[in-house]
XYZ file of N, CA and C in Angstrom:
849
model
N 9.144 -10.634 -11.114
C 9.038 -9.503 -12.039
C 7.592 -9.363 -12.513
N 7.115 -8.103 -12.518
C 5.727 -7.864 -12.930
C 5.558 -8.164 -14.417
N 4.541 -8.943 -14.791
C 4.351 -9.234 -16.220
C 3.955 -7.979 -16.976
N 4.274 -7.938 -18.259
C 3.937 -6.776 -19.085
C 2.574 -7.025 -19.729
N 1.541 -6.482 -19.116
C 0.172 -6.685 -19.619
C -0.449 -5.326 -19.881
N -0.476 -4.932 -21.158
C -1.166 -3.698 -21.539
C -2.648 -3.989 -21.748
N -2.943 -5.109 -22.374
C -4.329 -5.485 -22.675
C -4.580 -6.911 -22.228
N -5.778 -7.137 -21.667
C -6.197 -8.483 -21.256
C -7.601 -8.691 -21.817
N -7.714 -9.616 -22.762
C -8.959 -9.801 -23.521
C -9.803 -10.944 -22.953
N -11.061 -10.622 -22.613
C -12.001 -11.655 -22.171
C -12.474 -12.491 -23.359
N -12.490 -13.803 -23.172
C -13.023 -14.730 -24.173
C -13.894 -15.764 -23.465
N -15.140 -15.951 -23.916
C -15.991 -16.979 -23.286
C -15.360 -18.361 -23.453
N -15.280 -19.107 -22.381
C -14.619 -20.414 -22.436
C -15.389 -21.424 -23.276
N -16.659 -21.135 -23.585
C -17.447 -22.087 -24.373
C -17.523 -21.694 -25.850
N -16.619 -20.814 -26.295
C -16.563 -20.417 -27.704
C -15.326 -21.050 -28.331
N -15.457 -22.221 -28.955
C -14.271 -22.949 -29.444
C -13.438 -22.153 -30.429
N -14.095 -21.405 -31.313
C -13.352 -20.646 -32.315
C -12.477 -19.583 -31.693
N -13.037 -18.822 -30.750
C -12.260 -17.762 -30.112
C -11.175 -18.330 -29.213
N -11.492 -19.424 -28.520
C -10.483 -20.037 -27.654
C -9.301 -20.526 -28.493
N -9.614 -21.147 -29.636
C -8.556 -21.693 -30.482
C -7.645 -20.591 -31.036
N -8.249 -19.455 -31.436
C -7.465 -18.389 -32.072
C -7.046 -17.296 -31.090
N -7.227 -17.511 -29.812
C -7.034 -16.454 -28.819
C -5.629 -15.865 -28.822
N -4.615 -16.685 -29.094
C -3.243 -16.186 -29.055
C -2.878 -15.392 -30.303
N -3.818 -15.251 -31.240
C -3.560 -14.496 -32.463
C -4.202 -13.115 -32.437
N -4.813 -12.739 -31.316
C -5.612 -11.520 -31.251
C -4.830 -10.319 -30.719
N -3.518 -10.462 -30.546
C -2.589 -9.385 -30.184
C -2.733 -8.864 -28.756
N -3.568 -9.498 -27.954
C -3.651 -9.107 -26.544
C -2.450 -9.685 -25.801
N -1.969 -8.958 -24.794
C -0.849 -9.476 -23.999
C -1.294 -10.625 -23.103
N -2.562 -10.602 -22.705
C -3.108 -11.682 -21.854
C -4.515 -12.023 -22.334
N -4.881 -13.282 -22.171
C -6.239 -13.736 -22.472
C -6.896 -14.176 -21.163
N -8.131 -13.694 -20.943
C -8.903 -14.121 -19.767
C -9.994 -15.062 -20.259
N -9.787 -16.357 -20.085
C -10.794 -17.350 -20.457
C -11.869 -17.346 -19.359
N -13.098 -17.039 -19.759
C -14.133 -16.747 -18.764
C -15.049 -17.948 -18.506
N -15.053 -18.375 -17.250
C -15.993 -19.422 -16.818
C -17.134 -18.833 -15.999
N -17.124 -17.481 -15.814
C -18.129 -16.890 -14.926
C -19.283 -16.259 -15.715
N -19.301 -14.942 -15.790
C -20.473 -14.236 -16.314
C -20.816 -14.578 -17.760
N -19.826 -14.899 -18.582
C -20.094 -15.173 -19.992
C -20.714 -16.544 -20.212
N -20.775 -17.361 -19.164
C -21.269 -18.734 -19.302
C -22.566 -18.903 -18.513
N -23.610 -19.370 -19.179
C -24.869 -19.597 -18.479
C -24.726 -20.766 -17.510
N -25.604 -20.808 -16.528
C -25.544 -21.880 -15.523
C -25.627 -23.254 -16.178
N -26.448 -23.371 -17.198
C -26.620 -24.669 -17.861
C -25.376 -25.119 -18.608
N -24.487 -24.181 -18.925
C -23.316 -24.521 -19.744
C -22.000 -24.527 -18.972
N -22.068 -24.451 -17.656
C -20.828 -24.401 -16.869
C -19.968 -25.652 -17.096
N -20.570 -26.819 -17.047
C -19.805 -28.062 -17.200
C -19.202 -28.172 -18.598
N -19.991 -27.851 -19.617
C -19.493 -27.969 -20.987
C -18.378 -26.961 -21.251
N -18.470 -25.766 -20.639
C -17.417 -24.758 -20.822
C -16.098 -25.261 -20.237
N -16.175 -25.862 -19.045
C -14.943 -26.413 -18.457
C -14.350 -27.487 -19.362
N -15.207 -28.341 -19.903
C -14.749 -29.433 -20.774
C -14.087 -28.883 -22.037
N -14.733 -27.874 -22.675
C -14.181 -27.295 -23.896
C -12.827 -26.631 -23.624
N -12.732 -25.959 -22.493
C -11.476 -25.282 -22.165
C -10.366 -26.307 -21.917
N -10.705 -27.379 -21.234
C -9.723 -28.433 -20.976
C -9.241 -29.044 -22.290
N -10.158 -29.280 -23.200
C -9.772 -29.835 -24.502
C -8.854 -28.870 -25.249
N -9.183 -27.572 -25.187
C -8.361 -26.576 -25.891
C -6.941 -26.554 -25.348
N -6.805 -26.607 -24.025
C -5.465 -26.573 -23.440
C -4.711 -27.868 -23.699
N -5.425 -28.958 -23.890
C -4.773 -30.230 -24.187
C -4.241 -30.288 -25.615
N -4.922 -29.574 -26.538
C -4.574 -29.738 -27.954
C -3.875 -28.528 -28.566
N -3.977 -27.346 -27.936
C -3.390 -26.153 -28.547
C -2.366 -25.522 -27.606
N -1.252 -25.101 -28.197
C -0.198 -24.446 -27.437
C -0.552 -22.962 -27.264
N -0.714 -22.514 -26.026
C -1.061 -21.120 -25.746
C 0.076 -20.409 -25.016
N 1.277 -20.923 -25.172
C 2.393 -20.401 -24.384
C 2.873 -19.026 -24.835
N 2.385 -18.537 -26.004
C 2.815 -17.222 -26.488
C 2.074 -16.069 -25.830
N 1.105 -16.361 -24.991
C 0.300 -15.322 -24.375
C 0.142 -15.641 -22.891
N -0.042 -14.608 -22.079
C -0.288 -14.827 -20.651
C -1.708 -15.360 -20.484
N -1.840 -16.460 -19.785
C -3.107 -17.188 -19.711
C -3.747 -17.030 -18.325
N -4.968 -16.484 -18.339
C -5.723 -16.264 -17.106
C -7.085 -16.935 -17.273
N -7.564 -17.616 -16.252
C -8.918 -18.187 -16.286
C -9.732 -17.569 -15.161
N -10.847 -16.930 -15.519
C -11.728 -16.388 -14.478
C -12.690 -17.479 -14.020
N -12.663 -17.756 -12.727
C -13.555 -18.767 -12.168
C -14.703 -18.097 -11.409
N -15.691 -18.898 -11.076
C -16.856 -18.397 -10.351
C -16.508 -18.121 -8.882
N -17.255 -17.218 -8.241
C -16.929 -16.836 -6.853
C -17.189 -17.965 -5.857
N -16.631 -17.807 -4.663
C -16.730 -18.868 -3.661
C -18.155 -19.103 -3.197
N -19.034 -18.104 -3.281
C -20.406 -18.292 -2.829
C -21.289 -18.916 -3.906
N -20.692 -19.352 -5.010
C -21.445 -20.049 -6.059
C -21.231 -21.557 -5.917
N -22.086 -22.365 -6.527
C -21.899 -23.827 -6.461
C -20.821 -24.343 -7.424
N -20.148 -23.429 -8.165
C -19.190 -23.851 -9.191
C -17.734 -23.618 -8.789
N -17.511 -22.954 -7.676
C -16.177 -22.520 -7.258
C -15.190 -23.683 -7.186
N -15.524 -24.704 -6.432
C -14.566 -25.801 -6.211
C -14.355 -26.639 -7.476
N -15.427 -26.876 -8.229
C -15.266 -27.634 -9.481
C -14.388 -26.868 -10.463
N -14.567 -25.557 -10.532
C -13.721 -24.742 -11.418
C -12.246 -24.914 -11.057
N -11.942 -24.799 -9.773
C -10.533 -24.888 -9.343
C -9.935 -26.234 -9.714
N -10.644 -27.309 -9.397
C -10.109 -28.651 -9.626
C -9.821 -28.904 -11.095
N -10.645 -28.344 -11.982
C -10.407 -28.530 -13.421
C -9.293 -27.607 -13.899
N -9.370 -26.334 -13.539
C -8.429 -25.347 -14.097
C -6.998 -25.589 -13.633
N -6.811 -26.072 -12.433
C -5.432 -26.235 -11.961
C -4.697 -27.372 -12.669
N -5.421 -28.114 -13.509
C -4.772 -29.123 -14.346
C -4.221 -28.504 -15.619
N -4.651 -27.236 -15.936
C -4.223 -26.586 -17.177
C -2.855 -25.946 -16.998
N -2.251 -25.598 -18.152
C -1.021 -24.811 -18.168
C -1.405 -23.336 -18.209
N -1.858 -22.811 -17.068
C -2.274 -21.408 -16.998
C -1.353 -20.656 -16.047
N -1.299 -19.347 -16.228
C -0.455 -18.518 -15.374
C -1.207 -18.035 -14.138
N -2.482 -17.685 -14.337
C -3.252 -17.087 -13.242
C -4.690 -17.627 -13.227
N -5.235 -17.732 -12.041
C -6.679 -17.866 -11.852
C -7.190 -16.516 -11.369
N -8.227 -16.005 -12.063
C -8.858 -14.754 -11.639
C -10.058 -15.100 -10.768
N -10.048 -14.562 -9.563
C -11.073 -14.893 -8.579
C -12.147 -13.812 -8.543
N -13.349 -14.160 -8.992
C -14.456 -13.208 -8.978
C -14.891 -12.917 -7.543
N -15.342 -11.671 -7.318
C -15.821 -11.236 -6.003
C -14.827 -11.614 -4.905
N -13.571 -11.295 -5.148
C -12.517 -11.706 -4.216
C -12.697 -11.079 -2.836
N -12.426 -11.875 -1.820
C -12.430 -11.429 -0.425
C -11.228 -12.083 0.246
N -10.915 -11.661 1.461
C -9.802 -12.301 2.169
C -10.050 -13.801 2.306
N -11.267 -14.151 2.676
C -11.603 -15.563 2.891
C -11.462 -16.386 1.607
N -11.996 -15.858 0.507
C -11.960 -16.647 -0.733
C -10.545 -16.730 -1.296
N -9.745 -15.691 -1.123
C -8.345 -15.747 -1.567
C -7.597 -16.832 -0.800
N -7.785 -16.881 0.516
C -7.106 -17.903 1.319
C -7.553 -19.308 0.915
N -8.845 -19.475 0.649
C -9.357 -20.790 0.260
C -8.781 -21.225 -1.091
N -8.760 -20.278 -2.044
C -8.194 -20.596 -3.364
C -6.700 -20.918 -3.246
N -5.973 -20.109 -2.488
C -4.535 -20.325 -2.341
C -4.242 -21.704 -1.745
N -5.047 -22.105 -0.790
C -4.837 -23.425 -0.168
C -5.009 -24.541 -1.182
N -5.932 -24.358 -2.102
C -6.199 -25.399 -3.097
C -5.249 -25.348 -4.283
N -4.410 -24.307 -4.355
C -3.418 -24.214 -5.433
C -2.039 -24.685 -4.990
N -1.939 -25.176 -3.770
C -0.649 -25.687 -3.303
C -0.167 -26.803 -4.224
N 1.121 -26.769 -4.532
C 1.684 -27.782 -5.422
C 1.608 -27.418 -6.888
N 1.039 -26.238 -7.196
C 0.988 -25.767 -8.575
C 1.813 -24.474 -8.680
N 2.005 -24.011 -9.911
C 2.702 -22.737 -10.137
C 1.723 -21.616 -10.454
N 0.448 -21.871 -10.268
C -0.579 -20.891 -10.637
C -0.678 -19.803 -9.578
N -0.692 -18.544 -10.059
C -0.856 -17.388 -9.186
C -2.295 -16.874 -9.270
N -2.577 -15.837 -8.482
C -3.955 -15.357 -8.356
C -4.073 -13.896 -8.809
N -5.125 -13.618 -9.574
C -5.547 -12.242 -9.870
C -6.881 -12.036 -9.155
N -6.961 -11.021 -8.313
C -8.218 -10.774 -7.604
C -9.087 -9.821 -8.415
N -10.369 -10.133 -8.487
C -11.341 -9.283 -9.180
C -12.112 -8.502 -8.121
N -11.923 -7.181 -8.135
C -12.531 -6.305 -7.137
C -13.749 -5.644 -7.762
N -14.930 -5.928 -7.233
C -16.161 -5.469 -7.885
C -17.257 -5.110 -6.880
N -16.860 -4.642 -5.701
C -17.835 -4.199 -4.710
C -17.234 -3.049 -3.908
N -18.097 -2.325 -3.203
C -17.610 -1.226 -2.359
C -16.678 -1.769 -1.280
N -17.059 -2.889 -0.650
C -16.201 -3.438 0.394
C -14.885 -3.958 -0.192
N -14.948 -4.490 -1.395
C -13.724 -4.953 -2.040
C -12.728 -3.819 -2.231
N -13.218 -2.656 -2.673
C -12.344 -1.491 -2.825
C -11.807 -1.058 -1.459
N -12.696 -1.020 -0.460
C -12.310 -0.597 0.891
C -11.258 -1.533 1.492
N -11.394 -2.841 1.244
C -10.528 -3.837 1.890
C -9.434 -4.355 0.961
N -9.174 -3.654 -0.127
C -8.270 -4.178 -1.161
C -6.897 -4.563 -0.615
N -6.310 -3.720 0.200
C -4.959 -4.021 0.701
C -4.942 -5.350 1.458
N -5.946 -5.586 2.309
C -5.981 -6.837 3.072
C -6.271 -8.045 2.172
N -7.076 -7.830 1.131
C -7.346 -8.920 0.182
C -6.053 -9.316 -0.527
N -5.277 -8.333 -0.946
C -4.002 -8.626 -1.618
C -3.048 -9.351 -0.667
N -3.018 -8.902 0.593
C -2.102 -9.492 1.573
C -2.555 -10.858 2.080
N -3.755 -11.291 1.689
C -4.284 -12.569 2.189
C -3.465 -13.761 1.707
N -2.727 -13.591 0.605
C -1.885 -14.689 0.107
C -0.740 -14.119 -0.725
N 0.412 -14.751 -0.608
C 1.557 -14.366 -1.439
C 1.330 -14.714 -2.904
N 0.326 -15.521 -3.185
C 0.046 -15.903 -4.572
C -0.632 -14.790 -5.364
N -1.147 -13.768 -4.660
C -1.821 -12.674 -5.361
C -0.777 -11.791 -6.046
N -0.854 -11.742 -7.377
C 0.114 -10.940 -8.148
C -0.563 -9.905 -9.028
N -1.901 -9.911 -9.086
C -2.575 -8.964 -9.956
C -3.992 -8.691 -9.505
N -4.585 -7.616 -10.072
C -5.932 -7.191 -9.712
C -6.648 -6.651 -10.945
N -7.933 -6.979 -11.073
C -8.798 -6.374 -12.095
C -9.941 -5.683 -11.388
N -10.214 -4.426 -11.803
C -11.341 -3.668 -11.262
C -12.577 -3.930 -12.122
N -13.659 -4.419 -11.501
C -14.916 -4.649 -12.203
C -15.902 -3.534 -11.887
N -15.934 -2.512 -12.740
C -16.681 -1.299 -12.419
C -18.193 -1.465 -12.546
N -18.650 -2.382 -13.397
C -20.101 -2.518 -13.570
C -20.743 -3.050 -12.285
N -20.190 -4.116 -11.715
C -20.725 -4.646 -10.457
C -20.499 -3.681 -9.305
N -19.353 -2.973 -9.343
C -19.081 -1.968 -8.306
C -20.144 -0.873 -8.342
N -20.492 -0.412 -9.542
C -21.508 0.639 -9.676
C -22.869 0.146 -9.183
N -23.179 -1.112 -9.470
C -24.432 -1.683 -8.974
C -24.448 -1.696 -7.453
N -23.331 -2.118 -6.868
C -23.242 -2.163 -5.406
C -23.363 -0.765 -4.802
N -22.796 0.216 -5.475
C -22.836 1.593 -4.988
C -24.135 2.305 -5.341
N -24.943 1.653 -6.187
C -26.202 2.246 -6.677
C -25.933 3.581 -7.369
N -24.947 3.572 -8.252
C -24.634 4.737 -9.062
C -24.745 4.352 -10.531
N -24.920 5.337 -11.387
C -25.115 5.104 -12.814
C -23.776 5.260 -13.542
N -23.430 4.255 -14.322
C -22.193 4.315 -15.095
C -22.365 5.227 -16.300
N -21.347 6.009 -16.595
C -21.342 6.882 -17.764
C -20.072 6.639 -18.562
N -20.047 7.107 -19.811
C -18.840 6.948 -20.616
C -17.672 7.757 -20.049
N -17.987 8.876 -19.419
C -16.929 9.714 -18.860
C -16.303 9.088 -17.606
N -17.062 8.241 -16.913
C -16.569 7.484 -15.747
C -16.135 8.355 -14.574
N -16.664 9.570 -14.486
C -16.317 10.417 -13.339
C -16.790 9.805 -12.022
N -17.863 8.995 -12.093
C -18.444 8.404 -10.885
C -17.533 7.348 -10.252
N -16.539 6.841 -11.001
C -15.632 5.827 -10.429
C -14.203 6.355 -10.326
N -14.033 7.653 -10.473
C -12.691 8.238 -10.474
C -11.935 7.934 -9.184
N -12.574 8.187 -8.042
C -11.893 7.988 -6.756
C -11.531 6.514 -6.557
N -12.490 5.630 -6.886
C -12.216 4.194 -6.731
C -11.039 3.769 -7.598
N -11.012 4.219 -8.844
C -9.913 3.841 -9.742
C -8.570 4.329 -9.206
N -8.529 5.573 -8.749
C -7.260 6.109 -8.257
C -6.806 5.384 -6.994
N -7.741 5.084 -6.100
C -7.378 4.363 -4.876
C -6.874 2.954 -5.199
N -7.554 2.298 -6.123
C -7.170 0.931 -6.496
C -5.777 0.910 -7.125
N -5.553 1.790 -8.080
C -4.247 1.809 -8.761
C -3.125 2.112 -7.772
N -3.386 3.035 -6.852
C -2.360 3.394 -5.857
C -2.069 2.218 -4.925
N -3.124 1.544 -4.461
C -2.940 0.398 -3.563
C -2.142 -0.712 -4.243
N -2.479 -1.008 -5.480
C -1.761 -2.064 -6.199
C -0.292 -1.689 -6.404
N -0.047 -0.429 -6.724
C 1.348 0.003 -6.913
C 2.115 -0.103 -5.602
N 1.467 0.299 -4.508
C 2.139 0.261 -3.206
C 2.485 -1.160 -2.793
N 1.635 -2.125 -3.180
C 1.854 -3.515 -2.795
C 2.506 -4.330 -3.910
N 2.937 -3.626 -4.951
C 3.768 -4.226 -5.997
C 3.084 -5.367 -6.742
N 1.813 -5.164 -7.085
C 1.137 -6.119 -7.970
C 0.638 -5.357 -9.190
N 0.381 -6.066 -10.293
C -0.111 -5.383 -11.486
C -1.612 -5.128 -11.374
N -2.047 -4.052 -12.026
C -3.453 -3.643 -11.928
C -4.050 -3.461 -13.317
N -5.222 -4.068 -13.535
C -5.933 -3.966 -14.811
C -7.203 -3.160 -14.607
N -7.392 -2.148 -15.448
C -8.570 -1.295 -15.336
C -9.794 -1.999 -15.919
N -10.954 -1.517 -15.501
C -12.222 -2.080 -15.952
C -12.385 -1.934 -17.468
N -13.094 -2.858 -18.125
C -13.294 -2.725 -19.585
C -14.164 -1.515 -19.917
N -13.980 -0.979 -21.139
C -14.874 0.047 -21.674
C -15.952 -0.697 -22.453
N -17.213 -0.522 -22.060
C -18.258 -1.448 -22.511
C -18.883 -1.114 -23.860
N -18.680 0.103 -24.390
C -19.207 0.434 -25.725
C -18.185 -0.008 -26.764
N -18.451 -1.118 -27.422
C -17.459 -1.698 -28.329
C -17.439 -1.028 -29.697
N -18.270 0.008 -29.889
C -18.273 0.740 -31.160
C -17.645 2.122 -31.024
N -17.451 2.615 -29.821
C -16.959 3.973 -29.611
C -15.463 3.942 -29.281
N -14.636 3.977 -30.317
C -13.190 3.860 -30.105
C -12.566 5.176 -29.639
N -13.192 6.295 -29.987
C -12.669 7.589 -29.522
C -12.746 7.677 -28.000
N -13.889 7.275 -27.438
C -14.027 7.308 -25.985
C -13.215 6.198 -25.322
N -13.040 5.084 -26.028
C -12.181 4.018 -25.498
C -10.766 4.543 -25.277
N -10.247 5.256 -26.260
C -8.894 5.812 -26.136
C -8.834 6.827 -24.998
N -9.866 7.676 -24.898
C -9.913 8.674 -23.822
C -9.932 7.991 -22.451
N -10.763 6.964 -22.321
C -10.871 6.238 -21.049
C -9.577 5.503 -20.718
N -8.927 4.951 -21.739
C -7.676 4.217 -21.521
C -6.550 5.164 -21.106
N -6.531 6.361 -21.690
C -5.518 7.351 -21.285
C -5.694 7.730 -19.814
N -6.958 7.845 -19.373
C -7.200 8.123 -17.953
C -6.613 7.001 -17.092
N -6.878 5.761 -17.483
C -6.393 4.613 -16.706
C -4.876 4.619 -16.614
N -4.225 4.920 -17.729
C -2.749 4.965 -17.718
C -2.251 6.061 -16.782
N -2.904 7.222 -16.840
C -2.473 8.332 -15.986
C -2.795 8.101 -14.515
N -3.793 7.246 -14.222
C -4.083 6.908 -12.827
C -3.027 5.956 -12.266
N -2.307 5.253 -13.152
C -1.275 4.338 -12.694
C -1.574 2.871 -12.914
N -2.655 2.564 -13.640
C -2.939 1.151 -13.941
C -1.858 0.588 -14.859
N -1.621 -0.731 -14.736
C -0.643 -1.406 -15.581
C -1.191 -1.646 -16.982
N -2.508 -1.872 -17.067
C -3.139 -2.185 -18.346
C -4.647 -2.111 -18.201
N -5.354 -2.606 -19.239
C -6.807 -2.486 -19.229
C -7.420 -3.751 -19.821
N -8.534 -4.176 -19.256
C -9.244 -5.328 -19.800
C -10.033 -4.917 -21.038
N -10.203 -5.846 -21.968
C -10.962 -5.625 -23.200
C -12.047 -6.691 -23.295
N -13.181 -6.320 -23.902
C -14.263 -7.291 -24.081
C -14.522 -7.580 -25.548
N -13.722 -6.968 -26.423
C -13.857 -7.213 -27.860
C -12.466 -7.150 -28.485
N -12.142 -8.083 -29.401
C -10.798 -8.060 -30.006
C -10.464 -6.745 -30.684
N -11.474 -5.999 -31.167
C -11.202 -4.729 -31.852
C -10.704 -3.653 -30.890
N -10.866 -3.855 -29.597
C -10.392 -2.867 -28.620
C -8.894 -3.019 -28.324
N -8.347 -4.187 -28.635
C -6.989 -4.518 -28.180
C -5.938 -3.561 -28.716
N -5.968 -3.286 -30.020
C -4.941 -2.420 -30.618
C -4.952 -1.034 -29.997
N -6.150 -0.472 -29.770
C -6.251 0.864 -29.178
C -5.653 0.880 -27.770
N -5.977 -0.144 -26.985
C -5.473 -0.199 -25.611
C -3.951 -0.405 -25.605
N -3.463 -1.287 -26.464
C -2.008 -1.498 -26.541
C -1.275 -0.205 -26.909
N -1.854 0.551 -27.852
C -1.200 1.794 -28.280
C -1.092 2.796 -27.124
N -2.178 2.931 -26.361
C -2.160 3.902 -25.265
C -1.154 3.501 -24.194
N -1.070 2.216 -23.901
C -0.176 1.758 -22.832
C 1.259 1.519 -23.317
N 1.533 1.797 -24.592
C 2.905 1.711 -25.105
C 3.499 3.107 -25.172
N 4.802 3.246 -24.991
C 5.429 4.565 -25.133
C 5.258 5.082 -26.557
N 4.933 6.375 -26.685
C 4.852 6.983 -28.023
C 6.271 7.253 -28.523
N 6.407 7.513 -29.820
C 7.746 7.798 -30.365
C 8.304 9.092 -29.791
N 7.426 10.082 -29.538
C 7.898 11.326 -28.907
C 8.467 11.042 -27.512
N 7.792 10.171 -26.762
C 8.270 9.822 -25.415
C 9.609 9.084 -25.493
N 9.744 8.231 -26.500
C 10.989 7.471 -26.656
C 12.155 8.404 -27.009
N 11.898 9.322 -27.948
C 12.961 10.264 -28.357
C 13.387 11.117 -27.165
N 12.417 11.614 -26.395
C 12.763 12.433 -25.227
C 13.544 11.609 -24.196
N 13.129 10.349 -23.994
C 13.831 9.485 -23.040
C 15.287 9.288 -23.467
N 15.490 9.124 -24.757
C 16.868 8.966 -25.250
C 17.682 10.231 -24.986
N 17.068 11.394 -25.210
C 17.773 12.659 -24.972
C 18.139 12.798 -23.495
N 17.212 12.394 -22.627
C 17.465 12.474 -21.187
C 18.631 11.573 -20.798
N 18.640 10.359 -21.295
C 19.699 9.409 -20.937
C 21.069 9.910 -21.420
N 21.104 10.416 -22.639
C 22.375 10.929 -23.170
C 22.859 12.137 -22.365
N 21.918 13.042 -22.053
C 22.286 14.224 -21.270
C 22.714 13.842 -19.859
N 22.099 12.819 -19.304
C 22.444 12.364 -17.953
C 23.859 11.802 -17.916
N 24.248 11.099 -18.964
C 25.604 10.553 -19.028
C 26.631 11.691 -19.037
N 26.341 12.738 -19.836
C 27.259 13.871 -19.903
C 27.305 14.607 -18.553
N 26.128 14.779 -17.935
C 26.078 15.474 -16.647
C 26.852 14.703 -15.584
N 26.732 13.381 -15.602
C 27.456 12.554 -14.631
C 28.968 12.708 -14.824
N 29.385 12.747 -16.089
C 30.808 12.923 -16.369
C 31.306 14.275 -15.894
N 30.391 15.264 -15.908
C 30.758 16.615 -15.452
C 30.554 16.792 -13.952
N 30.120 15.710 -13.292
C 29.931 15.777 -11.842
C 28.655 16.478 -11.418
N 27.633 16.504 -12.314
C 26.365 17.175 -12.005
C 25.273 16.169 -11.684
N 24.521 16.382 -10.619
C 23.399 15.518 -10.285
C 22.099 16.013 -10.882
N 22.019 17.322 -11.076
C 20.842 17.962 -11.674
C 21.317 18.815 -12.835
N 20.565 18.779 -13.936
C 20.971 19.566 -15.105
C 19.723 20.033 -15.839
N 19.944 20.860 -16.854
C 18.837 21.407 -17.633
C 18.842 20.818 -19.032
N 17.648 20.458 -19.520
C 17.491 19.934 -20.879
C 16.298 20.626 -21.523
N 16.544 21.324 -22.600
C 15.487 22.067 -23.304
C 14.769 23.036 -22.358
N 15.528 23.618 -21.443
C 14.974 24.621 -20.543
C 14.273 24.057 -19.321
N 14.260 22.713 -19.153
C 13.588 22.102 -18.011
C 14.593 21.351 -17.141
N 14.360 21.420 -15.827
C 15.245 20.733 -14.899
C 15.070 19.220 -15.010
N 16.190 18.514 -15.003
C 16.166 17.043 -15.028
C 16.907 16.534 -13.801
N 16.234 15.696 -13.002
C 16.870 15.087 -11.841
C 16.574 13.581 -11.843
N 16.837 12.926 -10.734
C 16.771 11.463 -10.695
C 15.406 10.888 -11.130
N 14.264 11.426 -10.645
C 12.976 10.847 -11.094
C 12.782 10.931 -12.607
N 13.206 12.026 -13.231
C 13.057 12.166 -14.682
C 13.936 11.146 -15.402
N 15.150 10.955 -14.873
C 16.068 9.983 -15.491
C 15.511 8.562 -15.354
N 14.998 8.235 -14.166
C 14.442 6.898 -13.970
C 13.205 6.669 -14.845
N 12.397 7.721 -15.031
C 11.238 7.586 -15.921
C 11.686 7.334 -17.358
N 12.767 7.999 -17.760
C 13.294 7.798 -19.112
C 13.760 6.353 -19.301
N 14.431 5.815 -18.269
C 14.865 4.412 -18.349
C 13.667 3.481 -18.469
N 12.596 3.752 -17.683
C 11.395 2.922 -17.721
C 10.714 3.003 -19.091
N 10.701 4.197 -19.667
C 10.097 4.360 -20.999
C 10.810 3.492 -22.025
N 12.119 3.476 -21.994
C 12.879 2.675 -22.956
C 12.712 1.180 -22.687
N 12.612 0.807 -21.399
C 12.359 -0.609 -21.081
C 11.003 -1.047 -21.615
N 9.978 -0.205 -21.429
C 8.641 -0.555 -21.906
C 8.568 -0.571 -23.432
N 9.319 0.313 -24.065
C 9.374 0.305 -25.533
C 9.938 -1.015 -26.032
N 10.965 -1.492 -25.333
C 11.558 -2.783 -25.708
C 10.562 -3.922 -25.506
N 9.843 -3.898 -24.354
C 8.844 -4.944 -24.090
C 7.720 -4.909 -25.112
N 7.376 -3.699 -25.574
C 6.292 -3.554 -26.550
C 6.731 -3.891 -27.967
N 8.022 -4.143 -28.132
C 8.530 -4.505 -29.457
C 8.662 -3.314 -30.392
N 8.788 -2.103 -29.819
C 8.916 -0.900 -30.637
C 10.378 -0.728 -31.028
N 10.619 -0.602 -32.322
C 11.987 -0.447 -32.802
C 12.329 1.028 -32.918
N 13.514 1.396 -32.420
C 13.984 2.778 -32.513
C 15.498 2.780 -32.529
N 16.070 3.876 -32.994
C 17.543 3.965 -33.077
C 18.098 4.671 -31.852
């Protein structure tokens, strides 16, 4: 079953305070970062601090992801050997490729840890389906738009029109292969109006959720990826009308002047399921 991840919050693995309080920040998943947020000089100490945190603090209330360094770095194998001793749900593989996914999967044998691939290059977007198929352990994907834009030599904007095609292709591929997809973070941590606008785009493209780089972004992202009360009320009306139509022997019926058929009914069921997962109370 696909995990319910509306928001996934990055936390530097060498920040003891944030690591300790990470499960209190209302994100559905925490991404403990051993890669970009950690300087080369602090890689060893970050692994040590993270290991200590997992040994002493219970993080079972949140989905736990650890981002490790890519296979072409000198830290890849050391990261794996340390992290696979933790009680984590996923390892996020930076600069994922078919080769690196297979190598990581081989080293995770005997554990329950699954893989989230981080797609952050033009070739990664182009080869995404094969990267996902490289191992049955791959259950999720995060799009890294900043590195992708660098690779494409394009300028990132708040409107994100320059990555529209990539986002839509990625979300569609992940949906087709039945894995969860996390959209790239919105990097301006002070502009919440544009954060909401960008998150609504991600939801409409078909992403499962969105990564966050600041705890203040989490509530906004959770709200966008949760069913609104208007959506819940309409879903309830659809379900009730569908029951009556079924009793009357109708497969298609009209509700408030609009045709309702199987896809609309199934969407209504999904809306109510997601409302329940989000902890939204309704009558």
